[in-house]
Amino acid sequence: MVFFSLRAVQYVGETCRYLLHQPVRKEEKEHKVRLATGNGLRKEVWEDFMKRFGVSQVVEFYGATESNANLCNCENKVGAIGFGTMIIPSAYPVFLVKTDLETGEVLRDPKTGLCQVCEPGEVGQMVGYVKVNSAVRGFAGYINRKESSKKVLRNVKKHGDMAFLSGDWQCIYV
C-alpha cells in the first residue's frame, strides 16, 4: 500500500477485524489510504479500524450477484450497509418485509394476504421489486427452476406483483 501510494482499499468479511488483532506497528499509518470499501465490517470493529489505521471513510455495501436488490452506505454511518429512499421509493424499490425469525416465513396480513412491510427499527428480510425483462430490476433465476421459485416472493404490496427475496435480515434506522 505504501509502495504504490494507494488511496483506497477493498476489504472482504472479517479482514478488518483480523488486522485489529495483529500487534501494533509504527508503519500502520505510513500509507495514503483514505477510503476502505467492502462488505461484512461489523459495527463494533468499524471505528477502531478507522482510528488505528488512519482510514477516514468506509463505504460498506450489500449485494449478491444474482440479486436485484443492493445497498451502499456512502455516508460513513457506522454499522449501516446502505439506505433505502423514503422520498421516491418507486425509483429504488428495495425494502424490508416482516419475517418470522425462527422459520424464515414472510409474514402476511391475514385480511389481504399481502406482505407486512417493516417500519423503521423493525427487523425484516430485504426484498427488491422484480420488473420482468429488466436488466436491473429483473431476476433471471438459477438453472434449477425449483430453487429460482424459492427466491421470488409474490403478492408483496399488491396482488400480482413480485419481489426478489434476499434471504438476509436487516433493520431500518432513520
mmCIF file with all atom_site columns, C-alpha atoms in Angstrom:
data_model
loop_
_atom_site.group_PDB
_atom_site.id
_atom_site.type_symbol
_atom_site.label_atom_id
_atom_site.label_alt_id
_atom_site.label_comp_id
_atom_site.label_asym_id
_atom_site.label_entity_id
_atom_site.label_seq_id
_atom_site.pdbx_PDB_ins_code
_atom_site.Cartn_x
_atom_site.Cartn_y
_atom_site.Cartn_z
_atom_site.occupancy
_atom_site.B_iso_or_equiv
_atom_site.pdbx_formal_charge
_atom_site.auth_seq_id
_atom_site.auth_comp_id
_atom_site.auth_asym_id
_atom_site.auth_atom_id
_atom_site.pdbx_PDB_model_num
ATOM 1   C CA . MET A 1 1   ? 0.000   0.000   0.000   1.00 0.00 ? 1   MET A CA 1
ATOM 2   C CA . VAL A 1 2   ? 2.815   2.384   0.836   1.00 0.00 ? 2   VAL A CA 1
ATOM 3   C CA . PHE A 1 3   ? 4.933   1.499   -2.208  1.00 0.00 ? 3   PHE A CA 1
ATOM 4   C CA . PHE A 1 4   ? 2.057   2.030   -4.658  1.00 0.00 ? 4   PHE A CA 1
ATOM 5   C CA . SER A 1 5   ? 0.622   5.118   -2.878  1.00 0.00 ? 5   SER A CA 1
ATOM 6   C CA . LEU A 1 6   ? -2.847  3.584   -2.756  1.00 0.00 ? 6   LEU A CA 1
ATOM 7   C CA . ARG A 1 7   ? -5.708  5.890   -1.775  1.00 0.00 ? 7   ARG A CA 1
ATOM 8   C CA . ALA A 1 8   ? -8.385  3.177   -1.461  1.00 0.00 ? 8   ALA A CA 1
ATOM 9   C CA . VAL A 1 9   ? -8.567  -0.489  -0.483  1.00 0.00 ? 9   VAL A CA 1
ATOM 10  C CA . GLN A 1 10  ? -11.234 -3.155  -0.622  1.00 0.00 ? 10  GLN A CA 1
ATOM 11  C CA . TYR A 1 11  ? -11.920 -5.473  2.291   1.00 0.00 ? 11  TYR A CA 1
ATOM 12  C CA . VAL A 1 12  ? -13.985 -8.643  2.488   1.00 0.00 ? 12  VAL A CA 1
ATOM 13  C CA . GLY A 1 13  ? -15.721 -10.022 5.537   1.00 0.00 ? 13  GLY A CA 1
ATOM 14  C CA . GLU A 1 14  ? -13.606 -10.175 8.646   1.00 0.00 ? 14  GLU A CA 1
ATOM 15  C CA . THR A 1 15  ? -10.369 -8.762  7.183   1.00 0.00 ? 15  THR A CA 1
ATOM 16  C CA . CYS A 1 16  ? -10.535 -5.558  9.243   1.00 0.00 ? 16  CYS A CA 1
ATOM 17  C CA . ARG A 1 17  ? -11.125 -7.482  12.475  1.00 0.00 ? 17  ARG A CA 1
ATOM 18  C CA . TYR A 1 18  ? -8.162  -9.745  11.709  1.00 0.00 ? 18  TYR A CA 1
ATOM 19  C CA . LEU A 1 19  ? -5.946  -6.702  11.164  1.00 0.00 ? 19  LEU A CA 1
ATOM 20  C CA . LEU A 1 20  ? -7.006  -5.224  14.512  1.00 0.00 ? 20  LEU A CA 1
ATOM 21  C CA . HIS A 1 21  ? -5.892  -8.416  16.260  1.00 0.00 ? 21  HIS A CA 1
ATOM 22  C CA . GLN A 1 22  ? -2.348  -8.042  14.934  1.00 0.00 ? 22  GLN A CA 1
ATOM 23  C CA . PRO A 1 23  ? 0.337   -6.402  17.098  1.00 0.00 ? 23  PRO A CA 1
ATOM 24  C CA . VAL A 1 24  ? 0.525   -2.616  16.675  1.00 0.00 ? 24  VAL A CA 1
ATOM 25  C CA . ARG A 1 25  ? 3.288   -1.482  14.306  1.00 0.00 ? 25  ARG A CA 1
ATOM 26  C CA . LYS A 1 26  ? 4.618   2.025   13.755  1.00 0.00 ? 26  LYS A CA 1
ATOM 27  C CA . GLU A 1 27  ? 4.252   1.608   9.971   1.00 0.00 ? 27  GLU A CA 1
ATOM 28  C CA . GLU A 1 28  ? 0.461   1.261   10.213  1.00 0.00 ? 28  GLU A CA 1
ATOM 29  C CA . LYS A 1 29  ? -0.242  4.868   9.255   1.00 0.00 ? 29  LYS A CA 1
ATOM 30  C CA . GLU A 1 30  ? 2.559   5.416   6.729   1.00 0.00 ? 30  GLU A CA 1
ATOM 31  C CA . HIS A 1 31  ? 0.155   4.842   3.831   1.00 0.00 ? 31  HIS A CA 1
ATOM 32  C CA . LYS A 1 32  ? -2.086  7.265   1.912   1.00 0.00 ? 32  LYS A CA 1
ATOM 33  C CA . VAL A 1 33  ? -5.242  5.135   2.085   1.00 0.00 ? 33  VAL A CA 1
ATOM 34  C CA . ARG A 1 34  ? -8.282  7.233   2.972   1.00 0.00 ? 34  ARG A CA 1
ATOM 35  C CA . LEU A 1 35  ? -11.112 5.004   1.752   1.00 0.00 ? 35  LEU A CA 1
ATOM 36  C CA . ALA A 1 36  ? -11.925 1.375   2.554   1.00 0.00 ? 36  ALA A CA 1
ATOM 37  C CA . THR A 1 37  ? -14.830 -0.270  0.754   1.00 0.00 ? 37  THR A CA 1
ATOM 38  C CA . GLY A 1 38  ? -16.324 -3.701  1.121   1.00 0.00 ? 38  GLY A CA 1
ATOM 39  C CA . ASN A 1 39  ? -18.889 -5.726  2.995   1.00 0.00 ? 39  ASN A CA 1
ATOM 40  C CA . GLY A 1 40  ? -19.134 -7.522  6.293   1.00 0.00 ? 40  GLY A CA 1
ATOM 41  C CA . LEU A 1 41  ? -17.494 -4.891  8.530   1.00 0.00 ? 41  LEU A CA 1
ATOM 42  C CA . ARG A 1 42  ? -19.053 -5.248  11.952  1.00 0.00 ? 42  ARG A CA 1
ATOM 43  C CA . LYS A 1 43  ? -20.217 -2.151  13.790  1.00 0.00 ? 43  LYS A CA 1
ATOM 44  C CA . GLU A 1 44  ? -18.022 -2.954  16.818  1.00 0.00 ? 44  GLU A CA 1
ATOM 45  C CA . VAL A 1 45  ? -14.892 -3.087  14.607  1.00 0.00 ? 45  VAL A CA 1
ATOM 46  C CA . TRP A 1 46  ? -15.606 -0.119  12.312  1.00 0.00 ? 46  TRP A CA 1
ATOM 47  C CA . GLU A 1 47  ? -14.412 2.882   14.360  1.00 0.00 ? 47  GLU A CA 1
ATOM 48  C CA . ASP A 1 48  ? -11.424 1.067   15.875  1.00 0.00 ? 48  ASP A CA 1
ATOM 49  C CA . PHE A 1 49  ? -10.282 0.094   12.378  1.00 0.00 ? 49  PHE A CA 1
ATOM 50  C CA . MET A 1 50  ? -10.582 3.675   11.087  1.00 0.00 ? 50  MET A CA 1
ATOM 51  C CA . LYS A 1 51  ? -8.785  5.153   14.079  1.00 0.00 ? 51  LYS A CA 1
ATOM 52  C CA . ARG A 1 52  ? -5.943  2.646   14.270  1.00 0.00 ? 52  ARG A CA 1
ATOM 53  C CA . PHE A 1 53  ? -5.123  2.608   10.556  1.00 0.00 ? 53  PHE A CA 1
ATOM 54  C CA . GLY A 1 54  ? -5.945  6.248   9.745   1.00 0.00 ? 54  GLY A CA 1
ATOM 55  C CA . VAL A 1 55  ? -8.725  5.488   7.261   1.00 0.00 ? 55  VAL A CA 1
ATOM 56  C CA . SER A 1 56  ? -11.094 8.458   7.043   1.00 0.00 ? 56  SER A CA 1
ATOM 57  C CA . GLN A 1 57  ? -14.029 6.844   5.226   1.00 0.00 ? 57  GLN A CA 1
ATOM 58  C CA . VAL A 1 58  ? -15.609 3.405   4.997   1.00 0.00 ? 58  VAL A CA 1
ATOM 59  C CA . VAL A 1 59  ? -18.076 2.600   2.227   1.00 0.00 ? 59  VAL A CA 1
ATOM 60  C CA . GLU A 1 60  ? -19.942 -0.545  3.235   1.00 0.00 ? 60  GLU A CA 1
ATOM 61  C CA . PHE A 1 61  ? -22.205 -2.244  0.695   1.00 0.00 ? 61  PHE A CA 1
ATOM 62  C CA . TYR A 1 62  ? -24.578 -5.172  0.470   1.00 0.00 ? 62  TYR A CA 1
ATOM 63  C CA . GLY A 1 63  ? -25.342 -7.187  -2.623  1.00 0.00 ? 63  GLY A CA 1
ATOM 64  C CA . ALA A 1 64  ? -25.355 -10.577 -4.274  1.00 0.00 ? 64  ALA A CA 1
ATOM 65  C CA . THR A 1 65  ? -24.539 -11.456 -7.864  1.00 0.00 ? 65  THR A CA 1
ATOM 66  C CA . GLU A 1 66  ? -27.994 -12.829 -8.603  1.00 0.00 ? 66  GLU A CA 1
ATOM 67  C CA . SER A 1 67  ? -29.861 -10.156 -6.666  1.00 0.00 ? 67  SER A CA 1
ATOM 68  C CA . ASN A 1 68  ? -31.686 -7.126  -7.979  1.00 0.00 ? 68  ASN A CA 1
ATOM 69  C CA . ALA A 1 69  ? -31.501 -5.552  -4.522  1.00 0.00 ? 69  ALA A CA 1
ATOM 70  C CA . ASN A 1 70  ? -28.322 -3.954  -3.227  1.00 0.00 ? 70  ASN A CA 1
ATOM 71  C CA . LEU A 1 71  ? -27.392 -1.192  -0.811  1.00 0.00 ? 71  LEU A CA 1
ATOM 72  C CA . CYS A 1 72  ? -24.446 1.152   -0.323  1.00 0.00 ? 72  CYS A CA 1
ATOM 73  C CA . ASN A 1 73  ? -23.508 3.311   2.671   1.00 0.00 ? 73  ASN A CA 1
ATOM 74  C CA . CYS A 1 74  ? -21.575 6.269   1.254   1.00 0.00 ? 74  CYS A CA 1
ATOM 75  C CA . GLU A 1 75  ? -22.335 8.444   4.293   1.00 0.00 ? 75  GLU A CA 1
ATOM 76  C CA . ASN A 1 76  ? -19.798 6.791   6.632   1.00 0.00 ? 76  ASN A CA 1
ATOM 77  C CA . LYS A 1 77  ? -22.620 5.924   9.064   1.00 0.00 ? 77  LYS A CA 1
ATOM 78  C CA . VAL A 1 78  ? -21.035 3.360   11.376  1.00 0.00 ? 78  VAL A CA 1
ATOM 79  C CA . GLY A 1 79  ? -22.764 -0.019  11.197  1.00 0.00 ? 79  GLY A CA 1
ATOM 80  C CA . ALA A 1 80  ? -25.028 0.762   8.237   1.00 0.00 ? 80  ALA A CA 1
ATOM 81  C CA . ILE A 1 81  ? -24.904 -1.155  4.968   1.00 0.00 ? 81  ILE A CA 1
ATOM 82  C CA . GLY A 1 82  ? -26.887 1.397   2.995   1.00 0.00 ? 82  GLY A CA 1
ATOM 83  C CA . PHE A 1 83  ? -30.129 3.247   2.744   1.00 0.00 ? 83  PHE A CA 1
ATOM 84  C CA . GLY A 1 84  ? -33.480 2.948   1.065   1.00 0.00 ? 84  GLY A CA 1
ATOM 85  C CA . THR A 1 85  ? -35.091 6.040   -0.318  1.00 0.00 ? 85  THR A CA 1
ATOM 86  C CA . MET A 1 86  ? -38.175 7.227   1.555   1.00 0.00 ? 86  MET A CA 1
ATOM 87  C CA . ILE A 1 87  ? -38.716 10.128  -0.877  1.00 0.00 ? 87  ILE A CA 1
ATOM 88  C CA . ILE A 1 88  ? -39.296 8.210   -4.107  1.00 0.00 ? 88  ILE A CA 1
ATOM 89  C CA . PRO A 1 89  ? -39.485 4.501   -3.216  1.00 0.00 ? 89  PRO A CA 1
ATOM 90  C CA . SER A 1 90  ? -40.528 3.601   -6.765  1.00 0.00 ? 90  SER A CA 1
ATOM 91  C CA . ALA A 1 91  ? -37.156 4.897   -8.004  1.00 0.00 ? 91  ALA A CA 1
ATOM 92  C CA . TYR A 1 92  ? -35.320 2.320   -5.921  1.00 0.00 ? 92  TYR A CA 1
ATOM 93  C CA . PRO A 1 93  ? -37.819 -0.332  -4.799  1.00 0.00 ? 93  PRO A CA 1
ATOM 94  C CA . VAL A 1 94  ? -35.806 -2.094  -2.097  1.00 0.00 ? 94  VAL A CA 1
ATOM 95  C CA . PHE A 1 95  ? -37.434 -2.539  1.307   1.00 0.00 ? 95  PHE A CA 1
ATOM 96  C CA . LEU A 1 96  ? -37.853 -4.939  4.225   1.00 0.00 ? 96  LEU A CA 1
ATOM 97  C CA . VAL A 1 97  ? -40.742 -7.311  4.839   1.00 0.00 ? 97  VAL A CA 1
ATOM 98  C CA . LYS A 1 98  ? -41.610 -8.744  8.232   1.00 0.00 ? 98  LYS A CA 1
ATOM 99  C CA . THR A 1 99  ? -40.358 -12.284 8.639   1.00 0.00 ? 99  THR A CA 1
ATOM 100 C CA . ASP A 1 100 ? -40.671 -14.910 11.344  1.00 0.00 ? 100 ASP A CA 1
ATOM 101 C CA . LEU A 1 101 ? -37.097 -15.043 12.651  1.00 0.00 ? 101 LEU A CA 1
ATOM 102 C CA . GLU A 1 102 ? -37.483 -18.697 13.690  1.00 0.00 ? 102 GLU A CA 1
ATOM 103 C CA . THR A 1 103 ? -38.963 -20.157 10.498  1.00 0.00 ? 103 THR A CA 1
ATOM 104 C CA . GLY A 1 104 ? -37.905 -17.573 7.904   1.00 0.00 ? 104 GLY A CA 1
ATOM 105 C CA . GLU A 1 105 ? -41.502 -17.365 6.704   1.00 0.00 ? 105 GLU A CA 1
ATOM 106 C CA . VAL A 1 106 ? -42.607 -13.973 5.372   1.00 0.00 ? 106 VAL A CA 1
ATOM 107 C CA . LEU A 1 107 ? -45.487 -12.570 7.436   1.00 0.00 ? 107 LEU A CA 1
ATOM 108 C CA . ARG A 1 108 ? -48.647 -11.549 5.615   1.00 0.00 ? 108 ARG A CA 1
ATOM 109 C CA . ASP A 1 109 ? -51.693 -9.506  6.503   1.00 0.00 ? 109 ASP A CA 1
ATOM 110 C CA . PRO A 1 110 ? -54.423 -12.027 7.358   1.00 0.00 ? 110 PRO A CA 1
ATOM 111 C CA . LYS A 1 111 ? -57.097 -9.929  5.598   1.00 0.00 ? 111 LYS A CA 1
ATOM 112 C CA . THR A 1 112 ? -55.310 -9.047  2.345   1.00 0.00 ? 112 THR A CA 1
ATOM 113 C CA . GLY A 1 113 ? -52.723 -11.817 2.073   1.00 0.00 ? 113 GLY A CA 1
ATOM 114 C CA . LEU A 1 114 ? -50.099 -9.178  1.221   1.00 0.00 ? 114 LEU A CA 1
ATOM 115 C CA . CYS A 1 115 ? -46.705 -8.903  2.904   1.00 0.00 ? 115 CYS A CA 1
ATOM 116 C CA . GLN A 1 116 ? -46.266 -6.815  6.020   1.00 0.00 ? 116 GLN A CA 1
ATOM 117 C CA . VAL A 1 117 ? -43.692 -4.095  5.298   1.00 0.00 ? 117 VAL A CA 1
ATOM 118 C CA . CYS A 1 118 ? -41.297 -3.175  8.130   1.00 0.00 ? 118 CYS A CA 1
ATOM 119 C CA . GLU A 1 119 ? -41.346 0.186   9.836   1.00 0.00 ? 119 GLU A CA 1
ATOM 120 C CA . PRO A 1 120 ? -38.131 1.920   10.973  1.00 0.00 ? 120 PRO A CA 1
ATOM 121 C CA . GLY A 1 121 ? -36.492 -0.028  13.813  1.00 0.00 ? 121 GLY A CA 1
ATOM 122 C CA . GLU A 1 122 ? -38.053 -3.354  12.822  1.00 0.00 ? 122 GLU A CA 1
ATOM 123 C CA . VAL A 1 123 ? -36.024 -6.318  11.619  1.00 0.00 ? 123 VAL A CA 1
ATOM 124 C CA . GLY A 1 124 ? -37.091 -7.868  8.341   1.00 0.00 ? 124 GLY A CA 1
ATOM 125 C CA . GLN A 1 125 ? -35.923 -9.560  5.185   1.00 0.00 ? 125 GLN A CA 1
ATOM 126 C CA . MET A 1 126 ? -34.690 -7.349  2.352   1.00 0.00 ? 126 MET A CA 1
ATOM 127 C CA . VAL A 1 127 ? -36.552 -7.628  -0.947  1.00 0.00 ? 127 VAL A CA 1
ATOM 128 C CA . GLY A 1 128 ? -36.299 -5.885  -4.299  1.00 0.00 ? 128 GLY A CA 1
ATOM 129 C CA . TYR A 1 129 ? -39.239 -5.499  -6.660  1.00 0.00 ? 129 TYR A CA 1
ATOM 130 C CA . VAL A 1 130 ? -38.913 -7.652  -9.765  1.00 0.00 ? 130 VAL A CA 1
ATOM 131 C CA . LYS A 1 131 ? -39.619 -5.994  -13.090 1.00 0.00 ? 131 LYS A CA 1
ATOM 132 C CA . VAL A 1 132 ? -39.891 -8.664  -15.786 1.00 0.00 ? 132 VAL A CA 1
ATOM 133 C CA . ASN A 1 133 ? -37.420 -8.293  -18.694 1.00 0.00 ? 133 ASN A CA 1
ATOM 134 C CA . SER A 1 134 ? -35.435 -5.578  -16.898 1.00 0.00 ? 134 SER A CA 1
ATOM 135 C CA . ALA A 1 135 ? -31.645 -5.858  -16.781 1.00 0.00 ? 135 ALA A CA 1
ATOM 136 C CA . VAL A 1 136 ? -31.525 -4.004  -13.455 1.00 0.00 ? 136 VAL A CA 1
ATOM 137 C CA . ARG A 1 137 ? -34.786 -4.868  -11.661 1.00 0.00 ? 137 ARG A CA 1
ATOM 138 C CA . GLY A 1 138 ? -35.291 -8.343  -13.125 1.00 0.00 ? 138 GLY A CA 1
ATOM 139 C CA . PHE A 1 139 ? -34.439 -11.734 -11.713 1.00 0.00 ? 139 PHE A CA 1
ATOM 140 C CA . ALA A 1 140 ? -33.236 -14.228 -14.314 1.00 0.00 ? 140 ALA A CA 1
ATOM 141 C CA . GLY A 1 141 ? -33.148 -17.045 -11.794 1.00 0.00 ? 141 GLY A CA 1
ATOM 142 C CA . TYR A 1 142 ? -30.914 -20.052 -11.440 1.00 0.00 ? 142 TYR A CA 1
ATOM 143 C CA . ILE A 1 143 ? -30.507 -23.098 -13.673 1.00 0.00 ? 143 ILE A CA 1
ATOM 144 C CA . ASN A 1 144 ? -32.654 -25.004 -11.180 1.00 0.00 ? 144 ASN A CA 1
ATOM 145 C CA . ARG A 1 145 ? -36.201 -23.635 -11.597 1.00 0.00 ? 145 ARG A CA 1
ATOM 146 C CA . LYS A 1 146 ? -37.325 -25.003 -8.221  1.00 0.00 ? 146 LYS A CA 1
ATOM 147 C CA . GLU A 1 147 ? -34.569 -23.047 -6.439  1.00 0.00 ? 147 GLU A CA 1
ATOM 148 C CA . SER A 1 148 ? -35.400 -19.945 -8.506  1.00 0.00 ? 148 SER A CA 1
ATOM 149 C CA . SER A 1 149 ? -39.041 -20.058 -7.450  1.00 0.00 ? 149 SER A CA 1
ATOM 150 C CA . LYS A 1 150 ? -37.983 -20.037 -3.769  1.00 0.00 ? 150 LYS A CA 1
ATOM 151 C CA . LYS A 1 151 ? -36.334 -16.624 -4.302  1.00 0.00 ? 151 LYS A CA 1
ATOM 152 C CA . VAL A 1 152 ? -39.413 -14.940 -5.814  1.00 0.00 ? 152 VAL A CA 1
ATOM 153 C CA . LEU A 1 153 ? -41.977 -13.531 -3.420  1.00 0.00 ? 153 LEU A CA 1
ATOM 154 C CA . ARG A 1 154 ? -45.424 -12.946 -4.928  1.00 0.00 ? 154 ARG A CA 1
ATOM 155 C CA . ASN A 1 155 ? -48.261 -10.637 -3.858  1.00 0.00 ? 155 ASN A CA 1
ATOM 156 C CA . VAL A 1 156 ? -45.933 -8.346  -1.946  1.00 0.00 ? 156 VAL A CA 1
ATOM 157 C CA . LYS A 1 157 ? -47.579 -4.901  -1.748  1.00 0.00 ? 157 LYS A CA 1
ATOM 158 C CA . LYS A 1 158 ? -50.368 -5.613  -4.234  1.00 0.00 ? 158 LYS A CA 1
ATOM 159 C CA . HIS A 1 159 ? -51.795 -8.733  -5.813  1.00 0.00 ? 159 HIS A CA 1
ATOM 160 C CA . GLY A 1 160 ? -49.787 -9.883  -8.819  1.00 0.00 ? 160 GLY A CA 1
ATOM 161 C CA . ASP A 1 161 ? -46.505 -8.103  -8.005  1.00 0.00 ? 161 ASP A CA 1
ATOM 162 C CA . MET A 1 162 ? -43.199 -9.899  -7.366  1.00 0.00 ? 162 MET A CA 1
ATOM 163 C CA . ALA A 1 163 ? -40.012 -9.276  -5.395  1.00 0.00 ? 163 ALA A CA 1
ATOM 164 C CA . PHE A 1 164 ? -36.622 -10.952 -5.082  1.00 0.00 ? 164 PHE A CA 1
ATOM 165 C CA . LEU A 1 165 ? -36.249 -12.493 -1.633  1.00 0.00 ? 165 LEU A CA 1
ATOM 166 C CA . SER A 1 166 ? -32.699 -11.805 -0.414  1.00 0.00 ? 166 SER A CA 1
ATOM 167 C CA . GLY A 1 167 ? -32.678 -14.311 2.438   1.00 0.00 ? 167 GLY A CA 1
ATOM 168 C CA . ASP A 1 168 ? -30.908 -11.719 4.609   1.00 0.00 ? 168 ASP A CA 1
ATOM 169 C CA . TRP A 1 169 ? -32.347 -9.913  7.622   1.00 0.00 ? 169 TRP A CA 1
ATOM 170 C CA . GLN A 1 170 ? -31.743 -6.205  8.123   1.00 0.00 ? 170 GLN A CA 1
ATOM 171 C CA . CYS A 1 171 ? -33.039 -3.366  10.250  1.00 0.00 ? 171 CYS A CA 1
ATOM 172 C CA . ILE A 1 172 ? -34.111 0.104   9.110   1.00 0.00 ? 172 ILE A CA 1
ATOM 173 C CA . TYR A 1 173 ? -32.803 3.055   11.098  1.00 0.00 ? 173 TYR A CA 1
ATOM 174 C CA . VAL A 1 174 ? -33.930 6.600   10.463  1.00 0.00 ? 174 VAL A CA 1
#
